[in-house]
CSV table of C-alpha atoms and ligand atoms in Angstrom, one decimal:
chain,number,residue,atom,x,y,z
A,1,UNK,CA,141.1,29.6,42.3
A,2,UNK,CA,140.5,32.6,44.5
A,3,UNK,CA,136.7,33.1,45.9
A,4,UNK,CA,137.4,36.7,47.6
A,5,UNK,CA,134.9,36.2,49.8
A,6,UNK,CA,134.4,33.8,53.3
A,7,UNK,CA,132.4,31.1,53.6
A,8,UNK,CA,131.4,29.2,56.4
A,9,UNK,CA,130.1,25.1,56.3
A,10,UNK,CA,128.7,26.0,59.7
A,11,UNK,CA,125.5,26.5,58.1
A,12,UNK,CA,124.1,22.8,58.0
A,13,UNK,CA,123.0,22.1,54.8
A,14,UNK,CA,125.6,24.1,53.3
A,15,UNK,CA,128.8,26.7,52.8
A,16,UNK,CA,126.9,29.9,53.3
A,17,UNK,CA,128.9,33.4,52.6
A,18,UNK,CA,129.7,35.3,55.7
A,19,UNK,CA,130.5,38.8,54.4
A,20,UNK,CA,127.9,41.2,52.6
A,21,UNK,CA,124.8,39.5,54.6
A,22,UNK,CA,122.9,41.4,56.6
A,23,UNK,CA,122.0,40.6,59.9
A,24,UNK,CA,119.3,42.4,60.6
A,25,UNK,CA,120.2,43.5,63.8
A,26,UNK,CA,119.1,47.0,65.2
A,27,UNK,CA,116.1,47.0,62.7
A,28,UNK,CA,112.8,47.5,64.4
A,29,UNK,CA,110.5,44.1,64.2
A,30,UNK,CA,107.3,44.3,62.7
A,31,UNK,CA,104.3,43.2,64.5
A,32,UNK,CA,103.8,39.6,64.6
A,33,UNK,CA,101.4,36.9,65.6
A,34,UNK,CA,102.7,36.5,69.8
A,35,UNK,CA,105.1,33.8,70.9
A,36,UNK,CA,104.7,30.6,72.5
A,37,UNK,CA,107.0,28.3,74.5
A,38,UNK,CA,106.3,24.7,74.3
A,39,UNK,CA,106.0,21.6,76.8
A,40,UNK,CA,105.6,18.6,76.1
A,41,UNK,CA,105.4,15.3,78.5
A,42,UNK,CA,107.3,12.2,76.5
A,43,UNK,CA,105.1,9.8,78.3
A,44,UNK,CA,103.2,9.4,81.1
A,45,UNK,CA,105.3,9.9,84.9
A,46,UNK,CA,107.7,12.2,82.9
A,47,UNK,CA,107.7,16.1,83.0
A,48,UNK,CA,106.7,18.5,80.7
A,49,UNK,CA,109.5,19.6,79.2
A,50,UNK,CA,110.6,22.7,77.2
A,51,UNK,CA,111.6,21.7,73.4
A,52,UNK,CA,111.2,25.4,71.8
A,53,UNK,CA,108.9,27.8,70.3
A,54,UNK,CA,106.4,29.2,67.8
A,55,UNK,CA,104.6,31.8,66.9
A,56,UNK,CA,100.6,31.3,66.5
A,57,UNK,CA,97.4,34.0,66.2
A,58,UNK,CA,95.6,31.8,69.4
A,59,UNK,CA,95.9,29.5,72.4
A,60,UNK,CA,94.4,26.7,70.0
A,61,UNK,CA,96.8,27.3,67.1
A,62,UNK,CA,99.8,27.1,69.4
A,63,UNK,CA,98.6,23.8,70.6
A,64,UNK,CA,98.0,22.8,66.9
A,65,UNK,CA,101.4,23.5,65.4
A,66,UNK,CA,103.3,22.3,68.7
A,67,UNK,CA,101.9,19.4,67.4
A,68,UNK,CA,103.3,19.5,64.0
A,69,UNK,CA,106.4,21.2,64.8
A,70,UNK,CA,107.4,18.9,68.0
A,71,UNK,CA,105.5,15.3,68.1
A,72,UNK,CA,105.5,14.4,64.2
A,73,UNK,CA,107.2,11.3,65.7
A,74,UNK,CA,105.3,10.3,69.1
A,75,UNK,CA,107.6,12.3,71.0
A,76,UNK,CA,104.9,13.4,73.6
A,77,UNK,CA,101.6,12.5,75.0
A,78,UNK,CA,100.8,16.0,75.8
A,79,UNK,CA,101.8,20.0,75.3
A,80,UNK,CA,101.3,22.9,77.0
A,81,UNK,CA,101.7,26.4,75.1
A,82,UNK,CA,102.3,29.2,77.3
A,83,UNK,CA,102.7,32.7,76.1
A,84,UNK,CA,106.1,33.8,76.2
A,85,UNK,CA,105.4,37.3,77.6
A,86,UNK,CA,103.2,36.0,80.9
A,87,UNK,CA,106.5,34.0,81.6
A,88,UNK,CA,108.1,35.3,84.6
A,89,UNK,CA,112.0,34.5,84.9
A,90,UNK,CA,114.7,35.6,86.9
A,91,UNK,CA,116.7,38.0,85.5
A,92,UNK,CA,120.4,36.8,84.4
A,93,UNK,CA,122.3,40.0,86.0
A,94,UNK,CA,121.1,39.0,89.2
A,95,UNK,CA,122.0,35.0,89.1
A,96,UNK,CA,125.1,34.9,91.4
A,97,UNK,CA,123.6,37.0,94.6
A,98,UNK,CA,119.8,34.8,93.6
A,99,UNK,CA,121.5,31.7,93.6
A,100,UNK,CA,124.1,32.4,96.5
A,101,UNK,CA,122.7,31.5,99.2
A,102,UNK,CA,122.6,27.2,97.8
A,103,UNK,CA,126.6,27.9,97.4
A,104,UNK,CA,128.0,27.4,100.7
A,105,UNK,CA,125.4,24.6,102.4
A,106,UNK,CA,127.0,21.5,101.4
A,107,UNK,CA,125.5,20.0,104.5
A,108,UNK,CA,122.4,19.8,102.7
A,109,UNK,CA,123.9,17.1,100.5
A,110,UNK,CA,124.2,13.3,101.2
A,111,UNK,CA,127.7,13.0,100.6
A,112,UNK,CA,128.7,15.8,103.2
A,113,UNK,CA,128.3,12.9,106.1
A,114,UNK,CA,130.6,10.3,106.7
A,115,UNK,CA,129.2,7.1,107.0
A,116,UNK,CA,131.0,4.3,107.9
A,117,UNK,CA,131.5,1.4,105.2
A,118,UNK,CA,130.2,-1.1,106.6
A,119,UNK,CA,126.7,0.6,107.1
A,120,UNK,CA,124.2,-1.6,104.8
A,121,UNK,CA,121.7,0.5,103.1
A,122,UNK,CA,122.6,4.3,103.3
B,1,UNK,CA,132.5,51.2,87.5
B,2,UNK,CA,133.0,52.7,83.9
B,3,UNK,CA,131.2,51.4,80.8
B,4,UNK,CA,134.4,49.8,79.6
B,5,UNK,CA,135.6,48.1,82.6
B,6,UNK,CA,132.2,46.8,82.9
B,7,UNK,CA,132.4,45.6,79.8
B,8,UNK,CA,135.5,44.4,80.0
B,9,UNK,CA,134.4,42.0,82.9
B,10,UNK,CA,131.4,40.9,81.1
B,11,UNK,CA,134.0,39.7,77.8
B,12,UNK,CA,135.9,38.3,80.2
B,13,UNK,CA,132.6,36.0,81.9
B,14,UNK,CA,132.0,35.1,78.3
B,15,UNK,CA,135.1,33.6,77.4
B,16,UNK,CA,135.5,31.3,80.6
B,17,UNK,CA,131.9,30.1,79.5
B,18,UNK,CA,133.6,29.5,76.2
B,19,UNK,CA,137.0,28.0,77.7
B,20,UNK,CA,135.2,25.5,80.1
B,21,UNK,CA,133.1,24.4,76.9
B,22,UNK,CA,129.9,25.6,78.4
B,23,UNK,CA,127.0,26.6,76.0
B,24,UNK,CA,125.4,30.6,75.5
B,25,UNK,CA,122.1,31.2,76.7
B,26,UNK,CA,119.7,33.9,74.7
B,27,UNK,CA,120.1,36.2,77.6
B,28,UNK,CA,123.4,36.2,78.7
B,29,UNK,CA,126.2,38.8,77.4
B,30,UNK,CA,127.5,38.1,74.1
B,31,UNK,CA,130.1,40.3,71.7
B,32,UNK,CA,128.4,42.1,69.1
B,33,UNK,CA,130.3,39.9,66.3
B,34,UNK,CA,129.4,36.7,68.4
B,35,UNK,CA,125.8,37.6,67.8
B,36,UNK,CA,125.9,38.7,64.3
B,37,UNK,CA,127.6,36.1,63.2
B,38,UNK,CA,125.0,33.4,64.9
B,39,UNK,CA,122.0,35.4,63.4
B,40,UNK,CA,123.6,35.0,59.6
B,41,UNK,CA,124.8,31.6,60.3
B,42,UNK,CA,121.5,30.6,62.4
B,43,UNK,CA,118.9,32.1,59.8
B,44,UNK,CA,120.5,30.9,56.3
B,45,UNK,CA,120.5,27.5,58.1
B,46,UNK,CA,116.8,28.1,58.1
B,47,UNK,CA,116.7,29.4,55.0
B,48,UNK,CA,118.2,26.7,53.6
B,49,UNK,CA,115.7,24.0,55.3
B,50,UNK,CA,112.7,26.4,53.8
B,51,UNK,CA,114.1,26.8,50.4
B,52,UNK,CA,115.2,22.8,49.8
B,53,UNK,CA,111.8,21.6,50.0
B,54,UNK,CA,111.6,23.3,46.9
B,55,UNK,CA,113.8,20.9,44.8
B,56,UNK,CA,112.2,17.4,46.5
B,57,UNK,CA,108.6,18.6,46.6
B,58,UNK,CA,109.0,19.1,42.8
B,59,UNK,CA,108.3,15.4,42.8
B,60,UNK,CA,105.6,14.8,45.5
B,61,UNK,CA,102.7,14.6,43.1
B,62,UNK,CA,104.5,12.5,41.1
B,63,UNK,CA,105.8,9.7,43.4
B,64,UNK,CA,105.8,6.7,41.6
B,65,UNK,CA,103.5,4.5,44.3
B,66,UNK,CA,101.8,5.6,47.6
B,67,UNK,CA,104.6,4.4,49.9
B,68,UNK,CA,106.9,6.6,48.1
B,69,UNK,CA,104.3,9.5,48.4
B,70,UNK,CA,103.9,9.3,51.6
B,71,UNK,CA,107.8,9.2,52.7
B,72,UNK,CA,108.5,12.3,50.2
B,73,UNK,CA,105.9,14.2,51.8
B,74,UNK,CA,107.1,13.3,55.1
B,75,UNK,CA,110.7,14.0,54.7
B,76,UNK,CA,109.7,17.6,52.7
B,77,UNK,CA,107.4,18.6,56.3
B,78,UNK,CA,110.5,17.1,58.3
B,79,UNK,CA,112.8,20.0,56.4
B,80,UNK,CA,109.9,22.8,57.0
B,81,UNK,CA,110.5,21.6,61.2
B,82,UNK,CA,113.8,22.2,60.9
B,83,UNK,CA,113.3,25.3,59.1
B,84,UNK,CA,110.8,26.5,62.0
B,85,UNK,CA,113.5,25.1,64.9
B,86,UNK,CA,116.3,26.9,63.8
B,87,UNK,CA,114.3,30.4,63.0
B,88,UNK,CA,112.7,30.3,66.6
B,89,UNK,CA,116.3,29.3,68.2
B,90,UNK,CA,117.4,32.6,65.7
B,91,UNK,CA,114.7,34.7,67.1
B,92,UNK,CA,116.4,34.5,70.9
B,93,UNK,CA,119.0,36.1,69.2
B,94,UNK,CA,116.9,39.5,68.7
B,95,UNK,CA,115.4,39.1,65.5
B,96,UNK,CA,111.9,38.0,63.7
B,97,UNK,CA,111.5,35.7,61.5
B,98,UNK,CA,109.4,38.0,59.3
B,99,UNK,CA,112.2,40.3,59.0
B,100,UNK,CA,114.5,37.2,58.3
B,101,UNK,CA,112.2,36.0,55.5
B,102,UNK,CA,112.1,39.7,54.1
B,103,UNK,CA,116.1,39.5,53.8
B,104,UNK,CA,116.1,36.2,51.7
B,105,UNK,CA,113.3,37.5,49.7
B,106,UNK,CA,115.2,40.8,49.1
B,107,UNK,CA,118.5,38.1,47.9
B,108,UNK,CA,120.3,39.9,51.6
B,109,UNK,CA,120.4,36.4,53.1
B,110,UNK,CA,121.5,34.0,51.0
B,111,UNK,CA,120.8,29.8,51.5
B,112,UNK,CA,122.6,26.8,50.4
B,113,UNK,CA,123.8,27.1,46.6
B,114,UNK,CA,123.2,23.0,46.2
B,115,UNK,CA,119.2,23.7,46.7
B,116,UNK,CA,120.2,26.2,43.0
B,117,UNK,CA,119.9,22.5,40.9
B,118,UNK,CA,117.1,21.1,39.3
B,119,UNK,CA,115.7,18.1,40.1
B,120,UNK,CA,115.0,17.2,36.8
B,121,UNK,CA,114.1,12.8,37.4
B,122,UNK,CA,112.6,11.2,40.4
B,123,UNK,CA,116.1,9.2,41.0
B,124,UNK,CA,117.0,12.8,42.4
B,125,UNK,CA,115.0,12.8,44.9
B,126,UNK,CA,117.2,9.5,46.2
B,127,UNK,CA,120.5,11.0,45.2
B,128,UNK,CA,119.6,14.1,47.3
B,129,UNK,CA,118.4,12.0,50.3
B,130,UNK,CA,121.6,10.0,50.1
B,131,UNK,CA,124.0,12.9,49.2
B,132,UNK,CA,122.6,16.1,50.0
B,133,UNK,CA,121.2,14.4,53.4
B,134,UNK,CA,124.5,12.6,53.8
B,135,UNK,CA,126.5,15.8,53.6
B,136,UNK,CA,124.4,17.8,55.8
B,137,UNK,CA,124.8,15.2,58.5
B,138,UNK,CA,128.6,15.4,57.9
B,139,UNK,CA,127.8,18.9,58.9
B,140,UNK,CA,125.2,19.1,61.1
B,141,UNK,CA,126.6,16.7,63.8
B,142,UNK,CA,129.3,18.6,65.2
B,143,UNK,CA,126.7,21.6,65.4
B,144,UNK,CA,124.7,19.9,68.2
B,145,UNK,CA,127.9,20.8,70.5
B,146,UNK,CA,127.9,24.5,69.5
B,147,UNK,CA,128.7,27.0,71.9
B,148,UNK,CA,125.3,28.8,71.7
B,149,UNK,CA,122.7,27.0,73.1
B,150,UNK,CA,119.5,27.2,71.0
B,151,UNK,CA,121.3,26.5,68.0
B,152,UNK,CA,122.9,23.2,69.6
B,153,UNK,CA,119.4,22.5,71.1
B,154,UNK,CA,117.7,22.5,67.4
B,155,UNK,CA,120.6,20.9,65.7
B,156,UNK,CA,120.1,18.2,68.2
B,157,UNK,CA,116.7,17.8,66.9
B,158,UNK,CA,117.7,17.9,63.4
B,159,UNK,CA,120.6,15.5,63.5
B,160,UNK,CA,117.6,12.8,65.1
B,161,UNK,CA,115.7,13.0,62.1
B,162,UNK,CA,118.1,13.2,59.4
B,163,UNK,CA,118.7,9.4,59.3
B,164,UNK,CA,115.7,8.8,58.2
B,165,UNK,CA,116.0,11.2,55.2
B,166,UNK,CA,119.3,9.7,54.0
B,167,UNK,CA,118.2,6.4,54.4
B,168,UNK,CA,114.9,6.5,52.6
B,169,UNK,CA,117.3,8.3,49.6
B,170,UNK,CA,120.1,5.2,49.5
B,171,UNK,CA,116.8,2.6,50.1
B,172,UNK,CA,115.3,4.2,46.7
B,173,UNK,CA,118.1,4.7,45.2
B,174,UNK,CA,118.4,0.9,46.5
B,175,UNK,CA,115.5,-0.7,44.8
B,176,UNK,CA,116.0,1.3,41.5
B,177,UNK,CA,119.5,-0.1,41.1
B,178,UNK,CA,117.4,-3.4,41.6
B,179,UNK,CA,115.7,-2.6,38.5
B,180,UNK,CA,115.9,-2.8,35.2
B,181,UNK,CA,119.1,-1.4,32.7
B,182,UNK,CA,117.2,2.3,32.5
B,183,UNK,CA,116.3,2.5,35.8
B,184,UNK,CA,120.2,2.1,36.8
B,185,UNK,CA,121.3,4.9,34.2
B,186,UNK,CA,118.6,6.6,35.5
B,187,UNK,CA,120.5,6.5,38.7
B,188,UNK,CA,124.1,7.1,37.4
B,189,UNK,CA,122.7,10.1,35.6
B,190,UNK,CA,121.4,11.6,38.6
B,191,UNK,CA,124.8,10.7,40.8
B,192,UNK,CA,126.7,12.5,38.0
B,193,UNK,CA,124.9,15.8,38.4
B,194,UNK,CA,124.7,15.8,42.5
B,195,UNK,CA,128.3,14.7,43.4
B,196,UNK,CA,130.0,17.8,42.7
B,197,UNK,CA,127.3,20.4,43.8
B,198,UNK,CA,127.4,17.5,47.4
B,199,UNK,CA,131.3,18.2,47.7
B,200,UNK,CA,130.4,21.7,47.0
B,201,UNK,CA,128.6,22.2,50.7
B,202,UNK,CA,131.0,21.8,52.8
B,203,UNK,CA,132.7,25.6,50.7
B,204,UNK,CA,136.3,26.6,49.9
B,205,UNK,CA,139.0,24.8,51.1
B,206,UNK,CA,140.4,26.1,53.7
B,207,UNK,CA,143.1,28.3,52.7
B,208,UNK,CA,140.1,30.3,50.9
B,209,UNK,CA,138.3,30.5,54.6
B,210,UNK,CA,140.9,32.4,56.9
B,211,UNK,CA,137.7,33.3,59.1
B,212,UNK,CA,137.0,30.0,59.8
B,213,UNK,CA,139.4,30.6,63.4
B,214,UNK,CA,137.3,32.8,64.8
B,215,UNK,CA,134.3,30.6,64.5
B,216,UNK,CA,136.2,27.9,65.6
B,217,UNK,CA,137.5,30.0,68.7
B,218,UNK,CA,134.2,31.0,69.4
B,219,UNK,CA,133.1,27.4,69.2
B,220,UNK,CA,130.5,28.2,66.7
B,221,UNK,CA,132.0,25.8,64.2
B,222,UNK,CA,133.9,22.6,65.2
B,223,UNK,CA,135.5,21.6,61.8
B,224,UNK,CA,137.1,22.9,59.2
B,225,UNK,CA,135.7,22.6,55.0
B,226,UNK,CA,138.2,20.3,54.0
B,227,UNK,CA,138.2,18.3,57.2
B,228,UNK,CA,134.6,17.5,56.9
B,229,UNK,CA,134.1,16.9,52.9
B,230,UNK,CA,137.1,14.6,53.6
B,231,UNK,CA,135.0,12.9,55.8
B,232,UNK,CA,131.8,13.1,53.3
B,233,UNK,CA,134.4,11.3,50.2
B,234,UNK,CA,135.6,8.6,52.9
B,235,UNK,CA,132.2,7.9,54.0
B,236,UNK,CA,130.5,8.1,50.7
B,237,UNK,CA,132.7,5.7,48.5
B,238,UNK,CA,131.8,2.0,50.4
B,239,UNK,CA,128.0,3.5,49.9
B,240,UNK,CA,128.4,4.0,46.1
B,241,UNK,CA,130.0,0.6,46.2
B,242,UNK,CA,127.2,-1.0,47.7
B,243,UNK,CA,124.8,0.5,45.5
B,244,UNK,CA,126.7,-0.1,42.5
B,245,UNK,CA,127.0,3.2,41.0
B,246,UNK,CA,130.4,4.9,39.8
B,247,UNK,CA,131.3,8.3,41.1
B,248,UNK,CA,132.3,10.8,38.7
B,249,UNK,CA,136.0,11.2,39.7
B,250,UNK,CA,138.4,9.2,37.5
B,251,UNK,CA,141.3,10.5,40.0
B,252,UNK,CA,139.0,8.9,43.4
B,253,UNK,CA,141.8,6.4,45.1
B,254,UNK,CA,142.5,5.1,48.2
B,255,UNK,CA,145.9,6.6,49.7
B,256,UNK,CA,147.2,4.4,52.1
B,257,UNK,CA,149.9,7.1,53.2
B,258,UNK,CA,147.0,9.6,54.3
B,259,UNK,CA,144.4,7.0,55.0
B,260,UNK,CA,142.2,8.4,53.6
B,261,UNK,CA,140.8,8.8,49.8
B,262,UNK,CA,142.2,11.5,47.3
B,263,UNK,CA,139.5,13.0,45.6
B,264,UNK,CA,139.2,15.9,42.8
B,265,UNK,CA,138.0,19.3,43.6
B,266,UNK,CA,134.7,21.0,42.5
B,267,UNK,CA,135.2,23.4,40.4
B,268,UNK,CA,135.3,26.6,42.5
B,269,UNK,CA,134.2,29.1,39.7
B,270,UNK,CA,131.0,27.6,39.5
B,271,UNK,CA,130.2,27.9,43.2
B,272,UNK,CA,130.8,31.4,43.3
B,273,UNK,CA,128.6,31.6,40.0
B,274,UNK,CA,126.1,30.2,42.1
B,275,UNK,CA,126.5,32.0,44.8
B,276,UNK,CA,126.6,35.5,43.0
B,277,UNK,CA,122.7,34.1,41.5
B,278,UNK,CA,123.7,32.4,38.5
B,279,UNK,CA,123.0,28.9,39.0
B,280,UNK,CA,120.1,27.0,37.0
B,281,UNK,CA,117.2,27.6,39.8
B,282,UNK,CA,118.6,30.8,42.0
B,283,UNK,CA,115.7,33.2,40.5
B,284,UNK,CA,112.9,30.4,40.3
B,285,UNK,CA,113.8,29.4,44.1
B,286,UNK,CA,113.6,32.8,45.3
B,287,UNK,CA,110.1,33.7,43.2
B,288,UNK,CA,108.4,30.3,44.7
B,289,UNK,CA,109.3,31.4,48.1
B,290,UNK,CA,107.8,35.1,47.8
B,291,UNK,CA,104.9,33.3,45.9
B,292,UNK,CA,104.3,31.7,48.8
B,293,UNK,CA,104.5,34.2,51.2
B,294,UNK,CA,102.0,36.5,49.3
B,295,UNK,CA,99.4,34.0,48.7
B,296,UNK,CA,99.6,32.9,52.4
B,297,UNK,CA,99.2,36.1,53.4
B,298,UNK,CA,95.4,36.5,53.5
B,299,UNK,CA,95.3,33.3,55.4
B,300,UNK,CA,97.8,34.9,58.2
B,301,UNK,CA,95.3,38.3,58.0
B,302,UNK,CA,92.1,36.1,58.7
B,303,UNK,CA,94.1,34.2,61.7
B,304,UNK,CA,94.6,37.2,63.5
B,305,UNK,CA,91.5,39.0,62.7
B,306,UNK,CA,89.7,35.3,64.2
B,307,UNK,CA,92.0,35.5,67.3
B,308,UNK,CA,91.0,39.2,67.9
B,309,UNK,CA,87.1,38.9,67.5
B,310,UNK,CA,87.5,35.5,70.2
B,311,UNK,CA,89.3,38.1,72.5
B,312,UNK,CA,86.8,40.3,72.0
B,313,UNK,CA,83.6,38.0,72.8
B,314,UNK,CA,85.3,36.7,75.6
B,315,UNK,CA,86.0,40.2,77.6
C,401,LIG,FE1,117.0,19.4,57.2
C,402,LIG,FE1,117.1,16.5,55.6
């Protein structure tokens, strides 16, 4: 047998071909109804936490299809949609000289102090 | 520093992240061919998840009690989630989903060939649950630790729900074989058609798939075709057993040497059939999904024109 062509059984559900499918990449995106990350607290005294994202037309759809994309299951008690554009981020090119100046203050963590054994709660 | 050094540094960051087993976030530096090769892999995932509700939902209105109603329509929502996870962790990648669902519809992008066959009794929908489901898992699990991280995040997702799907499947299956004499052929008939399109999605063995190494350098993929229908054949015999059906393989025997079970192939030239468009369902699939799409769209149109008159009264 000889398929001539590669297949991958990355793909989940099943072998997919991996040569002769576009991509899609460089093509310009049409307009599309803005995206929103989604929050969602598990339970009360937990965070909101991030668990992905949608696209909807409103603030009020978001909310409404977070809640059938992410909690069919109880998974949260409440969600927050937030539009992806007013999210402000720090930018990856700059994460070693934003983030250097935690790297060399190990004095700021517990274990940088001897103690000696015999110390009861510490 | 030139372009090329720069970019040579930047390859190099990429593959420590790789080395140390560390995942890829959306806006890190990734090779061209890492990210084209997630986007195809990434989006006919989806693709597959949108197009197999197709087969099962076939048999929603006709679910033989409430109970069974209800599960079918949950499990057929569960696989339009995963569809929606795995096109938004696709979209990170530079892409939309519109233009995504425009390539499937335009036969660019292709899906999973085992979603190409009918479901033509209800006993399907528990072979596919147990089999198709079962194989998927097989699949999916070793996903969750792929290198780029959206992708791992919504297989994690995934792999959480799929229990449920195969195990509803083998607990109709289940209560079927419980039944009565046609109710079991019923049963056999179905595990006939689906075993060899099931040993089917894992693809070629691996001397056809000489690409597989540089998803599995890249840590995309984790496991090789043949390793992981092995797997599927060791894991799926005791099940068969326990339900009491007989899979279609007269040459299925344990080999003690290996430890593992030897198993006949699927025949290859029908896969690629499939592939190339010629299975029973390709063209009916692929119209379904374009039906919906166009009659959905005036619904999409009123959203947004609802959305922009709010924005309007409010400023
Ligand atoms: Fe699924
Ligand atoms: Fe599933």
């Amino acid at each position: 047998m000889t398929t001539g062509q590669k297949f991958s059984a990355g793909g989940g559900h099943g072998a997919i071909p991996l040569e002769g499918v576009s991509t899609g990449l460089g093509e310009p995106p049409q307009p599309e109804w803005p995206l929103y990350e989604i929050f969602v607290r598990g339970k009360r005294g937990l965070n909101h936490v991030h668990v992905g994202s949608l696209h909807a037309a409103d603030d009020e759809m978001a909310v409404r299809h977070a809640r059938d994309v992410y909690t069919r299951r109880n998974e949260g008690v409440s969600i927050w949609a937030v539009r992806a554009d007013l999210i402000v981020a720090s930018s990856p090119d700059e994460k070693d000289p934003l983030f250097d100046p935690a790297g060399d203050k190990v004095y700021r963590h517990p274990t940088f102090y001897d103690i000696p054994a015999n110390v009861p709660h510490m | 520093m030139s372009d090329t050094l720069q970019t040579a540094s930047l390859e190099a960051d990429f593959d420590r992240v790789i080395e140390r087993h560390d995942r890829i976030e959306p806006r890190d530096w990734m090779p061209e061919k890492y990210r084209a090769t997630l986007v195809r892999q990434v989006a006919q995932h989806a693709h597959s998840e949108i197009i197999g509700m197709q087969p099962e939902g076939n048999w929603i209105t006709r679910a033989p009690s409430l109970r069974r109603k209800a599960i079918l329509l949950a499990k057929v929502q569960d696989e339009a989630g995963h569809g929606l996870y795995l096109y938004s962790a696709c979209e990170t990648l530079g892409v939309t989903r519109a233009e995504l669902t425009e390539k499937l519809i335009a036969g660019k992008q292709k899906y999973s060939s085992i979603f190409n066959y009918p479901t033509l009794s209800y006993a399907d929908v528990g072979t596919i649950g147990w089999l198709v489901d079962g194989a998927a898992i097989c699949n999916q699990v070793p996903l969750c630790r792929t290198s780029y991280g959206p992708y791992g995040r919504a297989m994690n997702r995934i792999c959480k729900e799929e229990s449920f799907h195969q195990r509803q499947g083998f607990e109709l299956l289940l209560t079927m074989m419980s039944g009565t004499d046609a109710q079991r052929a019923m049963v056999q008939e179905s595990v006939d058609r689906f075993w060899w399109p099931a040993l089917m999605m894992f693809g070629p063995p691996d001397v056809e798939s000489p690409n597989t190494a540089q998803s599995m350098a890249w840590r995309i993929k984790r496991d090789t075709n043949d390793d992981l229908r092995q797997k599927f054949v060791d894991m799926s015999v005791p099940q068969a057993q326990a339900l009491g059906v007989t899979l279609p393989d007269a040459e299925l025997r344990w080999n003690e040497e290996r430890g593992h079970y030897d198993f006949t192939q699927p025949d290859w030239d029908e896969f690629m059939a499939v592939v190339k468009g010629s299975g029973p369902c390709n063209a009916q699939r692929i119209a379904h999904r374009k039906r919906a799409l166009d009659e959905g769209a005036w619904v999409r149109e009123a959203a947004t024109a609802f959305a922009r008159s709010q924005r309007e009264d409010a400023s």
